[in-house]
């Protein structure tokens, strides 16, 4: 996983912050699948993910419409249900407009 | 570190995504200090952080003015210089307006 090469601003970000329950319960496989599936969506622009005590996944999108379509994708909705019932004790979803960005590379 | 209890939308987020260089070189101490210092700033609303291959730190703010003041904080600017010279091989900073949020808790 690398820093996402996103488009020219403005674009949109979904910040998904989560606390996992104990045990895998099929989580890793579905999490990987959701990233692959997101990459196939119209208007997808990149994703960044890290996990310590908290997990943070940020996905980037061309428009709010693209985010809304992804939210309602059938396979994604099944994963969202399992997320609530099995994998997460808490999470937050924040939909943002990225107004400015800056990239540094050595 | 927990999921940030942010204010009513709209508010602002700074998504800081980074790839570290090898070795600590004073990084952990300064990273902890920057989180403490951020918490003291006017308009600060919360922070979430995780690190795997990538590090992702998202800080939340009441306004763009609060973000701009934090960017120009003297001690923070010294840390930014060390970040470029020592700690990071790459990073991205994205300034966002959080338009919608949703919280789930079991």
CSV table of N, CA and C in Angstrom, one decimal, chain A:
chain,number,residue,atom,x,y,z
A,1,UNK,N,0.9,-1.2,0.0
A,1,UNK,CA,0.0,0.0,0.0
A,1,UNK,C,0.9,1.2,0.0
A,2,UNK,N,0.6,2.2,-0.9
A,2,UNK,CA,1.4,3.4,-1.0
A,2,UNK,C,0.5,4.6,-0.9
A,3,UNK,N,1.1,5.8,-0.8
A,3,UNK,CA,0.3,7.0,-0.8
A,3,UNK,C,-0.4,7.1,-2.1
A,4,UNK,N,-1.7,7.4,-2.1
A,4,UNK,CA,-2.5,7.5,-3.3
A,4,UNK,C,-2.1,8.7,-4.2
A,5,UNK,N,-2.0,8.4,-5.5
A,5,UNK,CA,-1.8,9.4,-6.5
A,5,UNK,C,-3.1,9.9,-6.9
A,6,UNK,N,-3.6,10.9,-6.2
A,6,UNK,CA,-5.0,11.4,-6.5
A,6,UNK,C,-5.0,12.5,-7.5
A,7,UNK,N,-6.1,12.8,-8.0
A,7,UNK,CA,-6.3,13.8,-9.1
A,7,UNK,C,-6.1,15.3,-8.6
A,8,UNK,N,-6.3,16.2,-9.4
A,8,UNK,CA,-6.2,17.6,-9.1
A,8,UNK,C,-7.4,18.0,-8.2
A,9,UNK,N,-7.2,18.8,-7.1
A,9,UNK,CA,-8.3,19.2,-6.3
A,9,UNK,C,-9.3,20.1,-7.0
A,10,UNK,N,-10.6,20.1,-6.6
A,10,UNK,CA,-11.2,19.4,-5.5
A,10,UNK,C,-11.5,17.9,-5.9
A,11,UNK,N,-11.5,17.0,-4.9
A,11,UNK,CA,-12.0,15.7,-5.1
A,11,UNK,C,-12.5,15.3,-3.7
A,12,UNK,N,-13.0,14.0,-3.5
A,12,UNK,CA,-13.6,13.7,-2.3
A,12,UNK,C,-12.9,12.5,-1.6
A,13,UNK,N,-13.0,12.5,-0.3
A,13,UNK,CA,-12.4,11.4,0.5
A,13,UNK,C,-13.5,10.9,1.5
A,14,UNK,N,-13.4,9.6,1.7
A,14,UNK,CA,-14.2,8.9,2.7
A,14,UNK,C,-13.2,8.4,3.8
A,15,UNK,N,-13.2,9.0,5.0
A,15,UNK,CA,-12.4,8.6,6.1
A,15,UNK,C,-13.2,7.5,6.9
A,16,UNK,N,-12.7,6.3,6.9
A,16,UNK,CA,-13.3,5.2,7.7
A,16,UNK,C,-12.4,4.8,8.8
A,17,UNK,N,-12.8,5.1,10.0
A,17,UNK,CA,-12.0,4.9,11.2
A,17,UNK,C,-12.7,3.8,12.0
A,18,UNK,N,-12.0,2.8,12.5
A,18,UNK,CA,-12.7,1.7,13.1
A,18,UNK,C,-11.9,1.0,14.3
A,19,UNK,N,-12.7,0.4,15.1
A,19,UNK,CA,-12.1,-0.5,16.2
A,19,UNK,C,-12.7,-1.9,15.9
A,20,UNK,N,-11.8,-2.8,15.8
A,20,UNK,CA,-12.1,-4.2,15.5
A,20,UNK,C,-12.6,-5.0,16.8
A,21,UNK,N,-13.4,-5.9,16.5
A,21,UNK,CA,-13.7,-6.9,17.6
A,21,UNK,C,-12.6,-7.9,17.6
A,22,UNK,N,-12.7,-8.9,18.5
A,22,UNK,CA,-11.6,-10.0,18.6
A,22,UNK,C,-11.8,-11.0,17.5
A,23,UNK,N,-10.7,-11.6,17.0
A,23,UNK,CA,-10.8,-12.7,16.0
A,23,UNK,C,-11.0,-12.2,14.6
A,24,UNK,N,-10.6,-13.0,13.7
A,24,UNK,CA,-10.7,-12.6,12.3
A,24,UNK,C,-12.2,-12.7,11.7
A,25,UNK,N,-12.8,-13.8,11.9
A,25,UNK,CA,-14.2,-14.0,11.5
A,25,UNK,C,-14.4,-13.6,10.0
A,26,UNK,N,-13.5,-13.9,9.2
A,26,UNK,CA,-13.6,-13.6,7.7
A,26,UNK,C,-13.3,-12.1,7.4
A,27,UNK,N,-12.8,-11.4,8.3
A,27,UNK,CA,-12.6,-10.0,8.1
A,27,UNK,C,-11.5,-9.7,7.0
A,28,UNK,N,-10.3,-10.3,7.2
A,28,UNK,CA,-9.2,-9.9,6.3
A,28,UNK,C,-9.6,-10.2,4.8
A,29,UNK,N,-10.2,-11.3,4.6
A,29,UNK,CA,-10.5,-11.7,3.2
A,29,UNK,C,-11.5,-10.7,2.6
A,30,UNK,N,-12.5,-10.3,3.4
A,30,UNK,CA,-13.5,-9.3,2.9
A,30,UNK,C,-12.9,-7.9,2.8
A,31,UNK,N,-12.0,-7.6,3.7
A,31,UNK,CA,-11.4,-6.2,3.6
A,31,UNK,C,-10.6,-6.1,2.3
A,32,UNK,N,-9.8,-7.2,2.0
A,32,UNK,CA,-9.0,-7.2,0.8
A,32,UNK,C,-9.9,-7.1,-0.4
A,33,UNK,N,-11.0,-7.9,-0.4
A,33,UNK,CA,-11.9,-7.9,-1.5
A,33,UNK,C,-12.6,-6.6,-1.7
A,34,UNK,N,-12.9,-5.9,-0.6
A,34,UNK,CA,-13.6,-4.6,-0.7
A,34,UNK,C,-12.6,-3.6,-1.4
A,35,UNK,N,-11.3,-3.7,-1.1
A,35,UNK,CA,-10.4,-2.7,-1.7
A,35,UNK,C,-10.3,-3.0,-3.2
A,36,UNK,N,-10.3,-4.3,-3.6
A,36,UNK,CA,-10.2,-4.7,-5.0
A,36,UNK,C,-11.5,-4.2,-5.7
A,37,UNK,N,-12.7,-4.4,-5.0
A,37,UNK,CA,-13.9,-4.0,-5.6
A,37,UNK,C,-14.0,-2.5,-5.7
A,38,UNK,N,-13.6,-1.8,-4.7
A,38,UNK,CA,-13.6,-0.3,-4.8
A,38,UNK,C,-12.8,0.2,-6.0
A,39,UNK,N,-11.7,-0.4,-6.2
A,39,UNK,CA,-10.8,0.0,-7.3
A,39,UNK,C,-11.5,-0.2,-8.7
A,40,UNK,N,-12.5,-1.0,-8.8
A,40,UNK,CA,-13.2,-1.2,-10.0
A,40,UNK,C,-14.3,-0.2,-10.2
A,41,UNK,N,-14.6,0.6,-9.2
A,41,UNK,CA,-15.8,1.5,-9.3
A,41,UNK,C,-15.5,2.7,-10.1
A,42,UNK,N,-16.5,3.2,-10.8
A,42,UNK,CA,-16.4,4.4,-11.6
A,42,UNK,C,-16.1,5.5,-10.6
A,43,UNK,N,-15.1,6.4,-10.9
A,43,UNK,CA,-14.9,7.6,-10.0
A,43,UNK,C,-13.9,7.3,-8.9
A,44,UNK,N,-13.5,6.0,-8.7
A,44,UNK,CA,-12.5,5.7,-7.7
A,44,UNK,C,-11.2,6.3,-8.0
A,45,UNK,N,-10.5,6.9,-7.0
A,45,UNK,CA,-9.2,7.5,-7.3
A,45,UNK,C,-8.0,7.0,-6.5
A,46,UNK,N,-8.3,6.3,-5.5
A,46,UNK,CA,-7.1,5.7,-4.7
A,46,UNK,C,-7.6,5.4,-3.3
A,47,UNK,N,-6.7,4.6,-2.6
A,47,UNK,CA,-7.1,4.2,-1.2
A,47,UNK,C,-5.8,4.1,-0.4
A,48,UNK,N,-5.9,4.5,0.9
A,48,UNK,CA,-4.8,4.4,1.8
A,48,UNK,C,-5.3,3.7,3.1
A,49,UNK,N,-4.5,2.8,3.7
A,49,UNK,CA,-5.0,2.1,4.9
A,49,UNK,C,-3.9,1.8,5.8
A,50,UNK,N,-4.2,1.9,7.1
A,50,UNK,CA,-3.3,1.5,8.2
A,50,UNK,C,-4.0,1.1,9.4
A,51,UNK,N,-3.4,0.2,10.2
A,51,UNK,CA,-4.1,-0.3,11.4
A,51,UNK,C,-3.1,-0.4,12.6
A,52,UNK,N,-3.4,0.3,13.7
A,52,UNK,CA,-2.8,0.0,15.0
A,52,UNK,C,-3.9,-0.3,15.9
A,53,UNK,N,-4.0,0.4,17.0
A,53,UNK,CA,-5.2,0.2,17.9
A,53,UNK,C,-6.4,0.6,17.1
A,54,UNK,N,-6.4,1.7,16.4
A,54,UNK,CA,-7.4,2.1,15.4
A,54,UNK,C,-7.1,1.6,14.0
A,55,UNK,N,-8.1,1.3,13.2
A,55,UNK,CA,-7.8,1.2,11.8
A,55,UNK,C,-8.3,2.4,11.1
A,56,UNK,N,-7.6,2.9,10.1
A,56,UNK,CA,-8.0,4.1,9.3
A,56,UNK,C,-7.8,3.7,7.8
A,57,UNK,N,-8.9,3.8,7.1
A,57,UNK,CA,-8.9,3.6,5.6
A,57,UNK,C,-9.5,4.9,5.0
A,58,UNK,N,-8.7,5.5,4.1
A,58,UNK,CA,-9.2,6.7,3.4
A,58,UNK,C,-9.3,6.3,1.9
A,59,UNK,N,-10.5,6.4,1.4
A,59,UNK,CA,-10.6,6.2,-0.1
A,59,UNK,C,-10.9,7.5,-0.7
A,60,UNK,N,-10.5,7.7,-2.0
A,60,UNK,CA,-10.6,9.0,-2.7
A,60,UNK,C,-11.4,8.8,-3.9
A,61,UNK,N,-12.3,9.8,-4.2
A,61,UNK,CA,-13.3,9.6,-5.2
A,61,UNK,C,-13.4,11.0,-6.0
A,62,UNK,N,-13.9,10.8,-7.3
A,62,UNK,CA,-14.0,12.0,-8.1
A,62,UNK,C,-15.2,12.9,-7.7
A,63,UNK,N,-16.2,12.3,-7.1
A,63,UNK,CA,-17.5,13.0,-6.9
A,63,UNK,C,-18.3,12.3,-5.7
A,64,UNK,N,-19.2,13.1,-5.2
A,64,UNK,CA,-20.1,12.5,-4.2
A,64,UNK,C,-21.0,11.4,-4.8
A,65,UNK,N,-21.3,11.6,-6.1
A,65,UNK,CA,-22.1,10.5,-6.7
A,65,UNK,C,-21.4,9.2,-6.7
A,66,UNK,N,-20.1,9.2,-7.0
A,66,UNK,CA,-19.3,8.0,-7.0
A,66,UNK,C,-19.3,7.4,-5.6
A,67,UNK,N,-19.2,8.2,-4.6
A,67,UNK,CA,-19.2,7.7,-3.2
A,67,UNK,C,-20.6,7.0,-2.9
A,68,UNK,N,-21.6,7.7,-3.3
A,68,UNK,CA,-22.9,7.2,-3.1
A,68,UNK,C,-23.2,5.9,-3.8
A,69,UNK,N,-22.7,5.7,-5.0
A,69,UNK,CA,-22.8,4.5,-5.8
A,69,UNK,C,-22.1,3.4,-5.0
A,70,UNK,N,-20.9,3.7,-4.6
A,70,UNK,CA,-20.1,2.7,-3.9
A,70,UNK,C,-20.8,2.3,-2.6
A,71,UNK,N,-21.3,3.2,-1.9
A,71,UNK,CA,-22.1,2.9,-0.6
A,71,UNK,C,-23.2,1.9,-0.9
A,72,UNK,N,-23.9,2.0,-2.0
A,72,UNK,CA,-25.0,1.2,-2.4
A,72,UNK,C,-24.7,0.0,-3.2
A,73,UNK,N,-23.4,-0.3,-3.5
A,73,UNK,CA,-23.0,-1.5,-4.2
A,73,UNK,C,-23.4,-2.7,-3.4
A,74,UNK,N,-24.0,-3.7,-4.1
A,74,UNK,CA,-24.6,-4.8,-3.4
A,74,UNK,C,-23.7,-5.6,-2.5
A,75,UNK,N,-22.5,-5.9,-3.1
A,75,UNK,CA,-21.5,-6.7,-2.4
A,75,UNK,C,-21.0,-5.9,-1.2
A,76,UNK,N,-20.8,-4.6,-1.4
A,76,UNK,CA,-20.3,-3.7,-0.4
A,76,UNK,C,-21.3,-3.6,0.8
A,77,UNK,N,-22.6,-3.6,0.4
A,77,UNK,CA,-23.7,-3.5,1.4
A,77,UNK,C,-23.7,-4.8,2.3
A,78,UNK,N,-23.4,-5.9,1.7
A,78,UNK,CA,-23.3,-7.2,2.5
A,78,UNK,C,-22.2,-7.1,3.5
A,79,UNK,N,-21.0,-6.5,3.0
A,79,UNK,CA,-19.9,-6.4,3.9
A,79,UNK,C,-20.2,-5.4,5.0
A,80,UNK,N,-20.9,-4.3,4.7
A,80,UNK,CA,-21.3,-3.4,5.7
A,80,UNK,C,-22.1,-4.0,6.8
A,81,UNK,N,-23.0,-4.9,6.4
A,81,UNK,CA,-23.8,-5.6,7.4
A,81,UNK,C,-23.0,-6.5,8.3
A,82,UNK,N,-22.0,-7.2,7.7
A,82,UNK,CA,-21.1,-8.1,8.5
A,82,UNK,C,-20.2,-7.2,9.4
A,83,UNK,N,-19.9,-6.0,8.9
A,83,UNK,CA,-19.1,-5.1,9.7
A,83,UNK,C,-19.8,-4.7,11.0
A,84,UNK,N,-21.1,-4.4,10.9
A,84,UNK,CA,-21.9,-4.1,12.1
A,84,UNK,C,-22.1,-5.3,13.0
A,85,UNK,N,-22.4,-6.4,12.4
A,85,UNK,CA,-22.8,-7.6,13.2
A,85,UNK,C,-21.5,-8.3,13.8
A,86,UNK,N,-20.4,-8.3,13.1
A,86,UNK,CA,-19.3,-9.1,13.5
A,86,UNK,C,-17.9,-8.4,13.7
A,87,UNK,N,-17.5,-7.5,12.8
A,87,UNK,CA,-16.1,-7.1,12.8
A,87,UNK,C,-15.8,-5.9,13.6
A,88,UNK,N,-16.7,-5.0,13.7
A,88,UNK,CA,-16.4,-3.7,14.3
A,88,UNK,C,-17.2,-3.5,15.6
A,89,UNK,N,-16.5,-3.0,16.7
A,89,UNK,CA,-17.2,-2.6,17.9
A,89,UNK,C,-17.6,-1.1,17.8
A,90,UNK,N,-16.8,-0.4,17.0
A,90,UNK,CA,-17.1,1.0,16.7
A,90,UNK,C,-16.6,1.4,15.4
A,91,UNK,N,-17.2,2.3,14.7
A,91,UNK,CA,-16.6,3.0,13.6
A,91,UNK,C,-17.2,4.4,13.3
A,92,UNK,N,-16.5,5.1,12.5
A,92,UNK,CA,-16.9,6.4,12.1
A,92,UNK,C,-16.7,6.5,10.6
A,93,UNK,N,-17.6,7.1,9.8
A,93,UNK,CA,-17.5,7.3,8.4
A,93,UNK,C,-17.6,8.9,8.2
A,94,UNK,N,-16.6,9.4,7.6
A,94,UNK,CA,-16.7,10.9,7.4
A,94,UNK,C,-16.5,11.2,5.9
A,95,UNK,N,-17.4,11.9,5.3
A,95,UNK,CA,-17.4,12.2,3.8
A,95,UNK,C,-16.9,13.6,3.7
A,96,UNK,N,-15.8,13.8,3.0
A,96,UNK,CA,-15.1,15.1,2.9
A,96,UNK,C,-14.8,15.5,1.5
A,97,UNK,N,-14.8,16.8,1.3
A,97,UNK,CA,-14.3,17.4,0.1
A,97,UNK,C,-12.8,17.8,0.3
A,98,UNK,N,-11.9,17.3,-0.5
A,98,UNK,CA,-10.5,17.7,-0.4
A,98,UNK,C,-10.3,18.9,-1.1
A,99,UNK,N,-9.9,20.0,-0.4
A,99,UNK,CA,-9.8,21.3,-1.0
A,99,UNK,C,-8.4,21.6,-1.4
A,100,UNK,N,-7.4,21.2,-0.7
A,100,UNK,CA,-6.0,21.4,-0.9
A,100,UNK,C,-5.2,20.2,-0.7
A,101,UNK,N,-4.2,19.9,-1.5
A,101,UNK,CA,-3.3,18.9,-1.1
A,101,UNK,C,-1.8,19.2,-1.4
A,102,UNK,N,-0.9,18.5,-0.8
A,102,UNK,CA,0.5,18.8,-0.9
A,102,UNK,C,1.2,17.5,-0.8
A,103,UNK,N,2.2,17.3,-1.7
A,103,UNK,CA,2.9,16.0,-1.7
A,103,UNK,C,4.4,16.3,-1.6
A,104,UNK,N,5.1,15.5,-0.7
A,104,UNK,CA,6.5,15.6,-0.5
A,104,UNK,C,7.1,14.3,-0.8
A,105,UNK,N,8.2,14.3,-1.6
A,105,UNK,CA,9.0,13.1,-1.8
A,105,UNK,C,10.5,13.4,-1.9
A,106,UNK,N,11.2,12.6,-1.2
A,106,UNK,CA,12.7,12.8,-1.1
A,106,UNK,C,13.3,12.5,-2.4
